[in-house]
Short mmCIF file of C-alpha atoms in Angstrom, two decimals:
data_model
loop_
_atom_site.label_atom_id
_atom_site.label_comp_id
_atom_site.label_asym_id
_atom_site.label_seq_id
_atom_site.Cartn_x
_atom_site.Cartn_y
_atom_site.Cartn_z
CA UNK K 2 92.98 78.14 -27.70
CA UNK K 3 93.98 81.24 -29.52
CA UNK K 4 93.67 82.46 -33.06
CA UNK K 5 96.36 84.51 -33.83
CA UNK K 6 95.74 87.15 -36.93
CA UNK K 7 98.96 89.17 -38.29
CA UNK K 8 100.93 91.46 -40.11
CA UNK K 9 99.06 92.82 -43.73
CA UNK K 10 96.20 91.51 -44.63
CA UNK K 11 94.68 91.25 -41.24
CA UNK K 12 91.02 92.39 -40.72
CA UNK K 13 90.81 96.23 -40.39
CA UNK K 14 90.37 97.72 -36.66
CA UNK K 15 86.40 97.77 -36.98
CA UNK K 16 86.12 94.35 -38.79
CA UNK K 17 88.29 92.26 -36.04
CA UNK K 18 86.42 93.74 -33.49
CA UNK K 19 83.74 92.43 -34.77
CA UNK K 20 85.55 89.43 -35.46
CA UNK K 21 86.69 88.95 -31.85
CA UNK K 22 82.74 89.91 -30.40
CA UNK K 23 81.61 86.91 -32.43
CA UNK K 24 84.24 84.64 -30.70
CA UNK K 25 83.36 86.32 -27.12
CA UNK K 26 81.10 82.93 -27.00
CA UNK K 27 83.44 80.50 -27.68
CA UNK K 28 86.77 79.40 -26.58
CA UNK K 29 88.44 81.14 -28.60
CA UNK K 30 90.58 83.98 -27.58
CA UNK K 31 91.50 86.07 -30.90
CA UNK K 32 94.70 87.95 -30.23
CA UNK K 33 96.35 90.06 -33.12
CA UNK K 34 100.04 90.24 -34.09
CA UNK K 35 101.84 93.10 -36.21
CA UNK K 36 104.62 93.26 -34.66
CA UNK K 37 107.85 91.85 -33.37
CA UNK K 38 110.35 93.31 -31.19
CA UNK K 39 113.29 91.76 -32.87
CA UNK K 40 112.09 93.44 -36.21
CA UNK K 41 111.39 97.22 -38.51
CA UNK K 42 107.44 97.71 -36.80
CA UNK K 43 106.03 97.26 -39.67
CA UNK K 44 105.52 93.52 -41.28
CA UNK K 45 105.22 94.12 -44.76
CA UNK K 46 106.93 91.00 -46.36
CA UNK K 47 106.11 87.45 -46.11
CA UNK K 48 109.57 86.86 -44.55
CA UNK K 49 109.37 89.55 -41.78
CA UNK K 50 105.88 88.00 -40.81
CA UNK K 51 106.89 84.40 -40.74
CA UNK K 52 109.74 85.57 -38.59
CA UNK K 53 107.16 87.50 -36.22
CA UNK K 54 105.49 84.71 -35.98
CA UNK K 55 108.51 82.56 -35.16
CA UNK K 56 109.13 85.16 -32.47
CA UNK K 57 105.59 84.94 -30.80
CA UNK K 58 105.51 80.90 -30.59
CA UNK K 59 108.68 80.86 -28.86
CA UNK K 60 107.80 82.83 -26.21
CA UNK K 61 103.69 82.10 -26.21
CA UNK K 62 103.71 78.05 -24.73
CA UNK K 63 101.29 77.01 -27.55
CA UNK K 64 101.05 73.18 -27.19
CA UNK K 65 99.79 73.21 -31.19
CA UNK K 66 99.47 75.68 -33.84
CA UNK K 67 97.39 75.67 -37.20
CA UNK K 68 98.40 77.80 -39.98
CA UNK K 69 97.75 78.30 -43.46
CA UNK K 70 99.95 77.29 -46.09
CA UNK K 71 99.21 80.16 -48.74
CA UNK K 72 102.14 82.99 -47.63
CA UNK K 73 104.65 80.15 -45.75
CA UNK K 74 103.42 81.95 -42.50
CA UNK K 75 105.29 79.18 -40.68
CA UNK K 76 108.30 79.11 -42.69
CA UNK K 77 111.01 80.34 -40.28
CA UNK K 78 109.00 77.97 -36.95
CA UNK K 79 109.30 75.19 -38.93
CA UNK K 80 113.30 76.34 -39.80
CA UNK K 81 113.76 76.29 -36.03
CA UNK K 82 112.27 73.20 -35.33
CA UNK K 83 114.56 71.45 -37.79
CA UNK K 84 117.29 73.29 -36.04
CA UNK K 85 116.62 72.71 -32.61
CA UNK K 86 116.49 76.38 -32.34
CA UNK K 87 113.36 76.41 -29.55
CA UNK K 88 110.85 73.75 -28.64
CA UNK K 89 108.63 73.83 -31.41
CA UNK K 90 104.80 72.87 -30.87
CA UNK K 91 103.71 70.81 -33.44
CA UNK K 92 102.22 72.53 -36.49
CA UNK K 93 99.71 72.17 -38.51
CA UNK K 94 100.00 73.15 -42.41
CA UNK K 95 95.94 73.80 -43.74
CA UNK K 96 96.45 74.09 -47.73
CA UNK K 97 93.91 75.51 -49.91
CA UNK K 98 95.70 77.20 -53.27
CA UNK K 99 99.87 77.55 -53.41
CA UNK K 100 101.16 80.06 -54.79
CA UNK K 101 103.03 77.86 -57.26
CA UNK K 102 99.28 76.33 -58.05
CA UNK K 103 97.76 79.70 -58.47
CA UNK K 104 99.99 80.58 -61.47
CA UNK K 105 100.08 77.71 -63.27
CA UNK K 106 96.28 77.51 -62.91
CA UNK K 107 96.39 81.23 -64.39
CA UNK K 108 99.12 80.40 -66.92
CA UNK K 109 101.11 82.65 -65.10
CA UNK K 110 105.16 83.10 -64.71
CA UNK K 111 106.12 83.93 -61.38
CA UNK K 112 107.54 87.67 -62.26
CA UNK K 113 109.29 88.66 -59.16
CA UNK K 114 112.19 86.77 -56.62
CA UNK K 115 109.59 87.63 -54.01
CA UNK K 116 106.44 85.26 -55.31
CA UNK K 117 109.66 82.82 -56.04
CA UNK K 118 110.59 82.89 -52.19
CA UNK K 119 106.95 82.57 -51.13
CA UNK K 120 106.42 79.54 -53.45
CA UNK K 121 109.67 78.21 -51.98
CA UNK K 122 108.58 78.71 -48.39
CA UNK K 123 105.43 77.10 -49.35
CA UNK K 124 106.67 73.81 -50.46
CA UNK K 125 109.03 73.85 -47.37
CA UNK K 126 105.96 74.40 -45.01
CA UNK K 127 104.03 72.08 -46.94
CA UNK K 128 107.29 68.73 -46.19
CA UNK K 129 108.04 69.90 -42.74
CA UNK K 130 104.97 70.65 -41.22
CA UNK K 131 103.73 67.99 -38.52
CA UNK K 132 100.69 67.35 -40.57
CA UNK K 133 99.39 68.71 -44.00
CA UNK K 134 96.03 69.13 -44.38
CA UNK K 135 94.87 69.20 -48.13
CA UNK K 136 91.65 71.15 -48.69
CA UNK K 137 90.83 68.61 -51.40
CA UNK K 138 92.57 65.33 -53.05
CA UNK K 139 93.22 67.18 -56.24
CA UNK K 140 95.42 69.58 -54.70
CA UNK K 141 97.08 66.45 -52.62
CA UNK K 142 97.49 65.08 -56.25
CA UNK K 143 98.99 68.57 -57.99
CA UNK K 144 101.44 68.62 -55.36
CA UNK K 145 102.78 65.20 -55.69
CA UNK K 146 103.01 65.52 -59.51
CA UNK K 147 105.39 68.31 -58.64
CA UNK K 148 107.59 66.24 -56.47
CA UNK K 149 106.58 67.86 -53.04
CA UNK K 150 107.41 65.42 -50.48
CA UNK K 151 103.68 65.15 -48.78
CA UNK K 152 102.38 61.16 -49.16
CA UNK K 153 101.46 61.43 -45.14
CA UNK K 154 99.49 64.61 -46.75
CA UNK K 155 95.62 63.98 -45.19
CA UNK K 156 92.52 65.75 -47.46
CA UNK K 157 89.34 67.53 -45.44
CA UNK K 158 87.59 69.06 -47.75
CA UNK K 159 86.54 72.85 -46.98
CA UNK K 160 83.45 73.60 -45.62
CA UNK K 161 81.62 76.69 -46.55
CA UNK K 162 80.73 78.19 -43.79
CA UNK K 163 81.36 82.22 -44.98
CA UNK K 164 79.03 80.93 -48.01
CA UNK K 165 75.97 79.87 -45.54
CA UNK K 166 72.57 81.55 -46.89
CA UNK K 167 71.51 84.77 -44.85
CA UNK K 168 67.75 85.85 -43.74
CA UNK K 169 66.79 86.45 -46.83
CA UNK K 170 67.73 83.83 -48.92
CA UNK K 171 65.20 80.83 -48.43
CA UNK K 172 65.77 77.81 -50.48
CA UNK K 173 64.77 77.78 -53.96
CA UNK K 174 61.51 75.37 -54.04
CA UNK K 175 61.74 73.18 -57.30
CA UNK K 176 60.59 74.47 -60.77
CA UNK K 177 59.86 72.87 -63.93
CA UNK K 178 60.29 76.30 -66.12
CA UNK K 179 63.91 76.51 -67.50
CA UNK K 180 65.60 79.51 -65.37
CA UNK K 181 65.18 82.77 -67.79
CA UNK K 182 69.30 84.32 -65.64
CA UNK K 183 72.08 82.66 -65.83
CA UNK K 184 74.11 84.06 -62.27
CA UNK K 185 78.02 83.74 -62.99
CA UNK K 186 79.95 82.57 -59.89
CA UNK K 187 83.25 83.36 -61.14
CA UNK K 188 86.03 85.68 -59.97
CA UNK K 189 88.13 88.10 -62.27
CA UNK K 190 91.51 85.48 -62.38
CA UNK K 191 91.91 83.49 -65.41
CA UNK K 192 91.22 80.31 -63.68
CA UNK K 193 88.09 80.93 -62.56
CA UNK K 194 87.05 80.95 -66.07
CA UNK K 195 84.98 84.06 -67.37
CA UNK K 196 86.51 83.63 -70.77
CA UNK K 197 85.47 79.82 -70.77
CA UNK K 198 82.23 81.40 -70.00
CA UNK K 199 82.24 84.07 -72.94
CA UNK K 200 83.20 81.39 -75.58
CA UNK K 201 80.33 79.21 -74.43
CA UNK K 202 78.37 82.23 -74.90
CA UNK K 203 79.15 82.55 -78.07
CA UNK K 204 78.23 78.95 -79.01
CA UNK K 205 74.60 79.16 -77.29
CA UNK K 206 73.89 83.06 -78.70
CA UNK K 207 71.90 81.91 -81.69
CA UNK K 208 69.88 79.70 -79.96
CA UNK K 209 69.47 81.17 -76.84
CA UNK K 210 65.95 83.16 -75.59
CA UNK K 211 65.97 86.56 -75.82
CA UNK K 212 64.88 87.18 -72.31
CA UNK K 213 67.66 85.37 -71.28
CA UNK K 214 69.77 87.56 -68.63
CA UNK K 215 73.54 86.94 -67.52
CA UNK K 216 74.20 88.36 -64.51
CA UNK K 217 78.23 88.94 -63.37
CA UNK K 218 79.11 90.05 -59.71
CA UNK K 219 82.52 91.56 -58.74
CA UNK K 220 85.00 92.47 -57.36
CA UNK K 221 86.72 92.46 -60.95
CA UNK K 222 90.32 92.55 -61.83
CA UNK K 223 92.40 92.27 -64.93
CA UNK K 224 93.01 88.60 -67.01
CA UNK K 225 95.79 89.23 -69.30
CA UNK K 226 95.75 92.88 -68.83
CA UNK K 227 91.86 93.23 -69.77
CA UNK K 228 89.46 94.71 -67.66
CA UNK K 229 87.60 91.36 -66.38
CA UNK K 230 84.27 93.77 -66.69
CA UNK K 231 85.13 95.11 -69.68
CA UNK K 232 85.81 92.01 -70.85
CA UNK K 233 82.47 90.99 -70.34
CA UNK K 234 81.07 93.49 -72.09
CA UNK K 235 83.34 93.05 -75.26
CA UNK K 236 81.87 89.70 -75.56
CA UNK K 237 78.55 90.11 -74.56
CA UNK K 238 78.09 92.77 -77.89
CA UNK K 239 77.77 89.72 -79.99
CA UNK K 240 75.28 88.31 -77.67
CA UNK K 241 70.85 88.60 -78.38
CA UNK K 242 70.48 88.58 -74.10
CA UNK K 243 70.92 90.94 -71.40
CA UNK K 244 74.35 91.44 -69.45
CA UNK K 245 73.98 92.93 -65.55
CA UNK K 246 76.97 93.11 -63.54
CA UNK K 247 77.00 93.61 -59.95
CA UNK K 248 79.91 95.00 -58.91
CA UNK K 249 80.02 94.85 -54.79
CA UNK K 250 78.98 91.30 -53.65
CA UNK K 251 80.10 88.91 -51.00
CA UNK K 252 79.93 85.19 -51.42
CA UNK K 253 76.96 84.83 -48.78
CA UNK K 254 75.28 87.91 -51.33
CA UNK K 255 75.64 86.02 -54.21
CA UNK K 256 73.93 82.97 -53.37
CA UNK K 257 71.22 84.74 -51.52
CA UNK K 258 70.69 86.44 -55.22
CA UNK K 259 70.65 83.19 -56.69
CA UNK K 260 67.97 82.03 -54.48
CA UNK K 261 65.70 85.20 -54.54
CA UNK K 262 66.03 85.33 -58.42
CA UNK K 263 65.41 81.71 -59.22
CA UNK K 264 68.77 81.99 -61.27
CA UNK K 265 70.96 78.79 -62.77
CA UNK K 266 74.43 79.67 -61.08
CA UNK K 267 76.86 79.18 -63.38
CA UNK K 268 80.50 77.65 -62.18
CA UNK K 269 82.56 78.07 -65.19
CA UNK K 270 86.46 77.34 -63.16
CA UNK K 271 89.22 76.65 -65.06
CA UNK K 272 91.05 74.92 -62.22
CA UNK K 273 89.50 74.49 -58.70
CA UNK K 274 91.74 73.59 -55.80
CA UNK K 275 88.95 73.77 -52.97
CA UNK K 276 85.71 72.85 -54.70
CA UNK K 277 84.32 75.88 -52.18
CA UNK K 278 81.74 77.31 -54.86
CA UNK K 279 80.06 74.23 -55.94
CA UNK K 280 80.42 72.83 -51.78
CA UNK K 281 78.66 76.15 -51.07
CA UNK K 282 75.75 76.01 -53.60
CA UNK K 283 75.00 72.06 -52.98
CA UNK K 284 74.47 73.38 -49.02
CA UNK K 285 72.65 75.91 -49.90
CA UNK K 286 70.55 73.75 -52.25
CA UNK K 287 71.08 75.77 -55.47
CA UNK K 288 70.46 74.40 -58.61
CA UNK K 289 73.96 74.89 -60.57
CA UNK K 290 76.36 73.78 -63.66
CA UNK K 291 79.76 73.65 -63.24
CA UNK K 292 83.07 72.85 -64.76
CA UNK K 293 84.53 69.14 -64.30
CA UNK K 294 87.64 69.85 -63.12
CA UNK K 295 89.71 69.73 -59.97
CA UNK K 296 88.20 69.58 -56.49
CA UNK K 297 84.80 70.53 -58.32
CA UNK K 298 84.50 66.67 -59.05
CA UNK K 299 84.84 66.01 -55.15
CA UNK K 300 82.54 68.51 -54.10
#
């Protein structure tokens, strides 16, 4: 088998090396495409890469192929296949947030004929692939409310394995003693909730102990045009406790925080299409809260 990486967005030089040493041991062969010879050398658009792609599988001999839904990677394969441009392996469609998802989850309008054609190319993927593979049954249930035409549509939910608990973070043993830090495991979108978390906040300031400490990790972004940092510290000048943010942390760094630290982590989502979070904290054995809503429930 082969995992095939491509066009932007794929791991820097240093980090796929890496990447491919830590599949030296498997049978995986990880193999890197930003190119095509039929196109400009550089892929910079979700059309020129699905058409790369299409290019590689038609010469590769791939019996099967797995790709992600988020971009329509497959888009112009799957366009063949119903043309009986090439024998087409079957494919694979592995769905985990649409586009079209993402911005009505952020209350969002699409603001450019370029997320338009990737939400397009999504939906197509999502009918005409061989199989769809739904990362949870909410998201199998969003895109049948929106007419998609996906009932053969299976659900595995996500595992997460990039979320697995280095060296140093043992599991928490159990306490009795209410947790004095409340560790938000948000990011800076609008859907994963950090104003949800600000307005509850607000209700709990006045009877909330002082020593209490909120602790935010980034990367942070903008929701509605706001700072997502600065946000939280708008908010948190009403509050009696103690705001830390942390601005460089990976998911694996966060939990091992929570678990050094003894913290409550804090799931505030708006909308959850994967559940990942709350999957990752249960496996790590974290003590958590956390938003009924979406694939959270599943988790």
């Amino acid at each position: 088998p082969r995992l095939c990486v491509q066009g932007e967005g794929a791991p820097s030089t240093e980090a796929g090396e890496a990447l491919r040493h830590a599949l030296d041991a498997t049978s995986v062969r990880l193999d890197f495409l930003t190119r095509s010879d039929q196109l400009l050398p550089s892929l910079v658009t979700p059309e020129s890469r699905s058409a790369a792609l299409r290019h590689y599988l038609e010469r590769s001999g791939h019996d099967l192929v797995y790709a992600p839904l988020e971009g329509g990677l497959p888009y112009f394969t799957l366009l063949a296949a119903e043309t009986a441009a090439f024998a087409v392996p079957p494919i694979v469609i592995v769905a985990h947030a649409p586009a079209e998802w993402e911005h009505e989850a952020d209350k969002a309008f699409m603001d450019s004929t370029a997320a338009i054609a990737v939400a397009f190319m999504e939906k197509y993927c999502a009918e005409m692939a061989n199989r769809t593979i739904c990362a949870s049954a909410a998201l199998r249930t969003w895109m049948l409310s929106k007419s998609w035409k996906v009932k053969k549509a299976i659900v595995t939910p996500m595992l997460p394995l990039q979320d697995r608990l280095g060296r140093a973070g043992a599991r928490p043993s159990v306490v009795t003693r209410s947790a004095r830090e409340l560790a938000v495991l948000a990011g800076w979108r609008f859907r994963d909730g950090l104003t949800l978390l600000c307005d509850a906040l607000d209700i709990i300031a006045p009877t909330a102990p002082k020593e209490l400490t909120v602790t935010a990790f980034g990367p942070f972004g903008k929701i509605m045009g706001e700072h997502s940092g600065g946000l939280l510290l708008r908010r948190a000048e009403r509050w009696p406790f103690k705001l830390t943010r942390l601005a460089h942390a990976s998911p694996a760094a966060k939990l091992d925080y929570v678990a050094r630290t003894g913290a409550l982590a804090v799931i505030p989502a708006r909308a959850a299409s994967t559940g990942g979070t709350v999957a990752a904290c249960i496996e790590a054995g974290l003590p958590f809260v956390a938003t009924n809503v979406g694939a959270n429930v599943e988790s």
